[in-house]
CSV table of C-alpha atoms in Angstrom, one decimal:
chain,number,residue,atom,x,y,z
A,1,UNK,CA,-34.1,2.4,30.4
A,2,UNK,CA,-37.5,1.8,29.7
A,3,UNK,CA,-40.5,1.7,32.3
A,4,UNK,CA,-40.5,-2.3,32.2
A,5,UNK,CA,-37.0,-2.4,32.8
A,6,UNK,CA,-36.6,-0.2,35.8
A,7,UNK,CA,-39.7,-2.3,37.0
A,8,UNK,CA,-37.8,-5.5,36.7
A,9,UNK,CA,-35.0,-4.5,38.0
A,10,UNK,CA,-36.8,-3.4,41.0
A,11,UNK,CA,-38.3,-6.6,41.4
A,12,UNK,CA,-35.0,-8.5,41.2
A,13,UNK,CA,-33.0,-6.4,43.4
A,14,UNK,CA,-35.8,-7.0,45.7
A,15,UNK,CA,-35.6,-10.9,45.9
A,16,UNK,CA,-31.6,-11.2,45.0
A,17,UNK,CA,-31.6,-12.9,48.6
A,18,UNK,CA,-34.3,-15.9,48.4
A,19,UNK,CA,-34.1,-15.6,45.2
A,20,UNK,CA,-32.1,-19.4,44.6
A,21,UNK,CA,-34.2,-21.1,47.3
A,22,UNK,CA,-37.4,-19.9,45.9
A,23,UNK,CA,-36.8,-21.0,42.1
A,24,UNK,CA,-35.6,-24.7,43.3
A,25,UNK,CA,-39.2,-24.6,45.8
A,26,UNK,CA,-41.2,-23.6,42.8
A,27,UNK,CA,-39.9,-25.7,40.5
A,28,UNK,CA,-39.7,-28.6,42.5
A,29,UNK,CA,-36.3,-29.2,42.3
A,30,UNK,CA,-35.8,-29.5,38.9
A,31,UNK,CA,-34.0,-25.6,38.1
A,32,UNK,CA,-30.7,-27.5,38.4
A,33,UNK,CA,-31.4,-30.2,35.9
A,34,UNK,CA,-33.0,-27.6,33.3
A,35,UNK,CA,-29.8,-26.0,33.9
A,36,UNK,CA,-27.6,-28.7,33.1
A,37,UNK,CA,-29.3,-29.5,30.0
A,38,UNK,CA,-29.1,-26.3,28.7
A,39,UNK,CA,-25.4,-26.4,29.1
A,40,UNK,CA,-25.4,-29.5,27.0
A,41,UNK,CA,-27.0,-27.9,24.0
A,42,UNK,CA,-24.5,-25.3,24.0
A,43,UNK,CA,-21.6,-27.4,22.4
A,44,UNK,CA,-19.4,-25.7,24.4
A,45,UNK,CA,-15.9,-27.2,24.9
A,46,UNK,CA,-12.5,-27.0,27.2
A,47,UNK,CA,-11.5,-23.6,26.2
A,48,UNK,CA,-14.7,-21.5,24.5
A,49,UNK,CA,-15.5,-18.2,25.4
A,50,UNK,CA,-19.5,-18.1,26.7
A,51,UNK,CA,-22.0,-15.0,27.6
A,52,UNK,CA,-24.8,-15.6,29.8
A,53,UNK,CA,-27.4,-13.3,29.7
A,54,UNK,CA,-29.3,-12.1,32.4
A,55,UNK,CA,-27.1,-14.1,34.7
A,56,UNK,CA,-28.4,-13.3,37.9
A,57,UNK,CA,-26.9,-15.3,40.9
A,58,UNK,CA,-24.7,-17.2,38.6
A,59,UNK,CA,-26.3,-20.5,38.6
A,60,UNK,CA,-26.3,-21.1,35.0
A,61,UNK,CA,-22.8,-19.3,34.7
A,62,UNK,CA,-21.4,-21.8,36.7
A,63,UNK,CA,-22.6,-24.2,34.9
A,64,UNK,CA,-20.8,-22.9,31.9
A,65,UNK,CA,-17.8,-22.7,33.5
A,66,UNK,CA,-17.6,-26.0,34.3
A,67,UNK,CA,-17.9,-26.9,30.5
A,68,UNK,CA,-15.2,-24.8,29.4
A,69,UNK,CA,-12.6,-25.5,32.1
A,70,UNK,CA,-9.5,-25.0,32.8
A,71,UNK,CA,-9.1,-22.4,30.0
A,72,UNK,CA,-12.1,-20.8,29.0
A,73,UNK,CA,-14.0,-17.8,29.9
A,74,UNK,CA,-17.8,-16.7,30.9
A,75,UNK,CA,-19.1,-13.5,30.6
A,76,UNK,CA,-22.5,-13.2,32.9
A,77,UNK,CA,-24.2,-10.0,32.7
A,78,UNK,CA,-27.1,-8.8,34.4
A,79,UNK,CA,-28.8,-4.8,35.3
A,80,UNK,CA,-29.5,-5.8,38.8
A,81,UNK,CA,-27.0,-5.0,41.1
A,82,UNK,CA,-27.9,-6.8,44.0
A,83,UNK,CA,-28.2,-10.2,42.0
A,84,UNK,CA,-24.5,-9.8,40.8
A,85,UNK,CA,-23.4,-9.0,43.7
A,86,UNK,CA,-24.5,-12.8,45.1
A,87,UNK,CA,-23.5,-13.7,42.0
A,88,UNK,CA,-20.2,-12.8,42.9
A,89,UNK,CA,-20.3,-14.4,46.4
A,90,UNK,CA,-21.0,-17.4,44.8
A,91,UNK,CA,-18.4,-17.4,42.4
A,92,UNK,CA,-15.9,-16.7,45.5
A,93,UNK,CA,-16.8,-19.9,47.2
A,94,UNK,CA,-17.0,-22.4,43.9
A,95,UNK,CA,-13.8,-23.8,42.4
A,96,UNK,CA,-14.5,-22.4,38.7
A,97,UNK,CA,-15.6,-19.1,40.0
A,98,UNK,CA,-12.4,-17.5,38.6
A,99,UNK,CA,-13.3,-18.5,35.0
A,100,UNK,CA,-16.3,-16.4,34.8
A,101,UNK,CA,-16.3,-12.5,34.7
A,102,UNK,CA,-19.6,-10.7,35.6
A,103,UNK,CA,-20.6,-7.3,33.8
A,104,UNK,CA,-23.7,-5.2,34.7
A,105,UNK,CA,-25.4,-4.4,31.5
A,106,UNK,CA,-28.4,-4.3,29.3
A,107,UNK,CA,-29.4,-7.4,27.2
A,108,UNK,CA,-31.0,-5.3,24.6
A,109,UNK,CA,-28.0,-3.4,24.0
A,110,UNK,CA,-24.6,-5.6,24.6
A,111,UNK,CA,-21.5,-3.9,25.3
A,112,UNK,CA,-19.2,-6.6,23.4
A,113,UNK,CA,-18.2,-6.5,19.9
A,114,UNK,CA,-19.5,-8.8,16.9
A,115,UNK,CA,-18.3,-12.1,16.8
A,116,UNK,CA,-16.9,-12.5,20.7
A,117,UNK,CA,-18.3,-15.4,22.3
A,118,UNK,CA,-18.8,-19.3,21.3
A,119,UNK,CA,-22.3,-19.2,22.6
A,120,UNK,CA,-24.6,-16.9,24.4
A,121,UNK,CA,-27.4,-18.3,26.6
A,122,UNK,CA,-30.3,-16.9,28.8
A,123,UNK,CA,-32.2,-18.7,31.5
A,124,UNK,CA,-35.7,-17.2,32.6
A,125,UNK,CA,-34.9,-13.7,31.2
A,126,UNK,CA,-36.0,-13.5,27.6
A,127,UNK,CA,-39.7,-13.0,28.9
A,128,UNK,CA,-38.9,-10.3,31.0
A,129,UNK,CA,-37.1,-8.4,28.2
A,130,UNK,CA,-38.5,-5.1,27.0
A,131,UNK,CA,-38.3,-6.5,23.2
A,132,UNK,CA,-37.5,-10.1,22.9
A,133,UNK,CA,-36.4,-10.4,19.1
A,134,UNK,CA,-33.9,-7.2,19.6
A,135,UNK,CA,-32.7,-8.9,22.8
A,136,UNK,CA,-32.2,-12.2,20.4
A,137,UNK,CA,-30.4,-10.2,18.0
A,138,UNK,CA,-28.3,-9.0,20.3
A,139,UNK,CA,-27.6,-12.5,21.6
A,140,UNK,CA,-26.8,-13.8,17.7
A,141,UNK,CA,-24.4,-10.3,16.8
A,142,UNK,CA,-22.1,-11.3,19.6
A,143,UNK,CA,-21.8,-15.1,19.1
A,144,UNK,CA,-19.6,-16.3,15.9
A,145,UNK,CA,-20.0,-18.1,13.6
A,146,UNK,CA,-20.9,-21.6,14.2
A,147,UNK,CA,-21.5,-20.9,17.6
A,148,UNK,CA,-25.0,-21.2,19.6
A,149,UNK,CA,-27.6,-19.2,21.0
A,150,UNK,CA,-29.4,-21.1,23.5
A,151,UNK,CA,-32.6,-20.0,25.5
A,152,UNK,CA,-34.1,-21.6,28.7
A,153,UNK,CA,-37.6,-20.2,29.6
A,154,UNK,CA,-40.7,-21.2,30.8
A,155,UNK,CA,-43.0,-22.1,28.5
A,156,UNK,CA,-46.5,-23.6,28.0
A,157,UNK,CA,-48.2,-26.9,28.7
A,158,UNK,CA,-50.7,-28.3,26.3
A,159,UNK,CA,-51.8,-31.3,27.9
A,160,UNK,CA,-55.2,-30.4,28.8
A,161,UNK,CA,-55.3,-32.2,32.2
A,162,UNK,CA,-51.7,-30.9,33.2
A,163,UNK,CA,-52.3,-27.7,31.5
A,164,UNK,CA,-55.2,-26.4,33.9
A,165,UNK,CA,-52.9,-27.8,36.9
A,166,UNK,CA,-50.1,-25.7,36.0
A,167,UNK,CA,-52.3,-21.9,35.6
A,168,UNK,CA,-54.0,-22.9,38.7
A,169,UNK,CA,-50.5,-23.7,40.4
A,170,UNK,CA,-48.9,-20.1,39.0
A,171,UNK,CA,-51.8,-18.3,39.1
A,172,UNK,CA,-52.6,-18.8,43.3
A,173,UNK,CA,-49.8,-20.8,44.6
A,174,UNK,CA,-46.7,-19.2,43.3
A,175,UNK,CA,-47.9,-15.6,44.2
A,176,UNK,CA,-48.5,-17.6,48.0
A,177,UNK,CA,-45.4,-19.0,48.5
A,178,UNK,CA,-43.3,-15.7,46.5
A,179,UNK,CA,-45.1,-13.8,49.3
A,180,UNK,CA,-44.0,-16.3,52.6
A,181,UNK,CA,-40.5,-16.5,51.1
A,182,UNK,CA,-39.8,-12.4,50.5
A,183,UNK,CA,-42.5,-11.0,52.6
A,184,UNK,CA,-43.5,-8.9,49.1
A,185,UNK,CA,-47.2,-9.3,47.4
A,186,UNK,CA,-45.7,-8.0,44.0
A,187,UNK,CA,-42.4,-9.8,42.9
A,188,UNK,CA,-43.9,-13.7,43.0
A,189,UNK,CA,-47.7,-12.1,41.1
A,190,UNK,CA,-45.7,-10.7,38.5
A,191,UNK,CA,-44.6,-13.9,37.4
A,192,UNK,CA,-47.8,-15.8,36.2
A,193,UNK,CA,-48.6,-12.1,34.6
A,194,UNK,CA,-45.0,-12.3,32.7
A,195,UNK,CA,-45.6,-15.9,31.3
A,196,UNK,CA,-49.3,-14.9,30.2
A,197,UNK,CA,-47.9,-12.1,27.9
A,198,UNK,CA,-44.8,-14.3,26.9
A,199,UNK,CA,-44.8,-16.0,23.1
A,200,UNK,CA,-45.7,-19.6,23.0
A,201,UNK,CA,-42.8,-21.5,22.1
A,202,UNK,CA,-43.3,-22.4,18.8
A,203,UNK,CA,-43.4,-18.7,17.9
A,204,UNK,CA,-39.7,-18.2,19.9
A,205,UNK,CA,-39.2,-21.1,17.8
A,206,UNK,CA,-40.4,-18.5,14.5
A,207,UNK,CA,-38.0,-15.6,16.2
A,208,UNK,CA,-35.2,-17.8,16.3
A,209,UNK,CA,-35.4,-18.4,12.4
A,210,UNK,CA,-35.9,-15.0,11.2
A,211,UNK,CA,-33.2,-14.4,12.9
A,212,UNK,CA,-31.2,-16.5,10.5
A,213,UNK,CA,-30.3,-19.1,13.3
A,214,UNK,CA,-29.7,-22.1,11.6
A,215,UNK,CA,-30.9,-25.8,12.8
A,216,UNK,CA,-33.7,-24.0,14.9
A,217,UNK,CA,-35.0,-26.1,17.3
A,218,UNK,CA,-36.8,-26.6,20.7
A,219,UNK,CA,-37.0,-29.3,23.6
A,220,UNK,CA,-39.9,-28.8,26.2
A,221,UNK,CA,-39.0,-30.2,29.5
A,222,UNK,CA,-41.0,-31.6,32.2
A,223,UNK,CA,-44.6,-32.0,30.9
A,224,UNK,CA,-43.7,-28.7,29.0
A,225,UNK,CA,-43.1,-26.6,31.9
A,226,UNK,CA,-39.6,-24.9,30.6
A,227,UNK,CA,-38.4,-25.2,27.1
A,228,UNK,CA,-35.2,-24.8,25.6
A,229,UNK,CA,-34.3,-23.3,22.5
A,230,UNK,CA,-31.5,-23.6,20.2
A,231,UNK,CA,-30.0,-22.2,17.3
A,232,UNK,CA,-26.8,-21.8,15.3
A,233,UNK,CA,-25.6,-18.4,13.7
A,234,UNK,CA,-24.3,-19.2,10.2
């Protein structure tokens, strides 16, 4: 594991607790309707088989698992410990919790064969990835055919106006309020320094074709604050 990885783990082992309340305070609500339209690029239907990538608490799993019920299957899979292991208290306590199956593992290195799932999606992990186009890869060996890879991530505004607002916001305000809600200076400061280093999203967009992902696209959501891309493995 490389020295980013063991350093993000850290940090998400650290916040696992407020870690749900704090994304839906940041975001202003809106983590749970990014979520859902995610799920709707997917294509998933009664029945697939999904991964979800850096899973985390579950969230987005669940989200899957409610578009592939009664019969399918998701596969969440995340390297932090603690964050699977509210993962799996939340999975306990929701009606398709039993549909999904959660895996501690490395997204740059997938322990499932070629060809396994009917989409694989990630939700605010691809930034925090030691080498996004192998953790892409990855994502595209182990969907089939015809089947989706689908990223949700934040990306960034280019309104001018709203642009400056949304730095100023991450840069002094989410560090703030990361530091009230886990009593840590460094979990909630790492993010604004993870999204200055991240790819804009027309070059995710670029990764997602030389990757051979057909019908490449991208939907920016909310003034541009998240975007969501999607492609199709021929």
């Amino acid at each position: 594991m490389t020295g980013k990885e063991e350093y993000v783990r850290g940090i998400f082992n650290a916040i696992a607790p407020r870690y749900d309340l704090l994304n839906t305070i940041l975001s202003f609500n809106c983590d749970r309707r990014w979520r859902r339209f995610t799920v709707a690029q997917t294509g998933l239907k009664p029945g697939y088989k999904a991964l979800d990538v850096c899973c985390g608490t579950g969230m987005l799993s669940l989200e899957l698992a409610r578009a592939v019920t009664p019969d399918g299957q998701v596969v969440g899979l995340d390297f932090s410990p603690r964050m699977l292991e509210i993962a799996s208290s939340r999975l306990a306590n929701d009606p398709n919790g039993h549909l999904v199956r959660l895996v501690e593992g490395n997204a740059i290195d997938l322990p499932f064969p070629d060809n396994s799932f009917d989409c694989a999606t990630i939700a605010f992990g691809l930034r925090n990835l030691p080498d996004i186009k192998k953790g892409l890869a990855e994502m595209r060996r182990v969907v089939r055919p015809g089947g989706r890879v689908v990223s949700l991530e934040l990306a960034k505004p280019t309104l001018p106006f709203f642009k400056q607002l949304y730095y100023l916001y991450f840069d002094y305000l989410v560090p703030l309020i990361g530091r009230l809600g886990v009593g840590l200076d460094g979990p909630y400061s790492y993010l604004p320094r993870s999204l200055k280093g991240y790819p804009h999203q027309a070059e995710i967009l670029q990764y997602f074709r030389e990757l051979g992902l057909d019908n490449a696209r991208y939907f920016e959501l909310t003034g541009g604050i998240v975007a969501v891309h999607v492609g199709i493995k021929r």
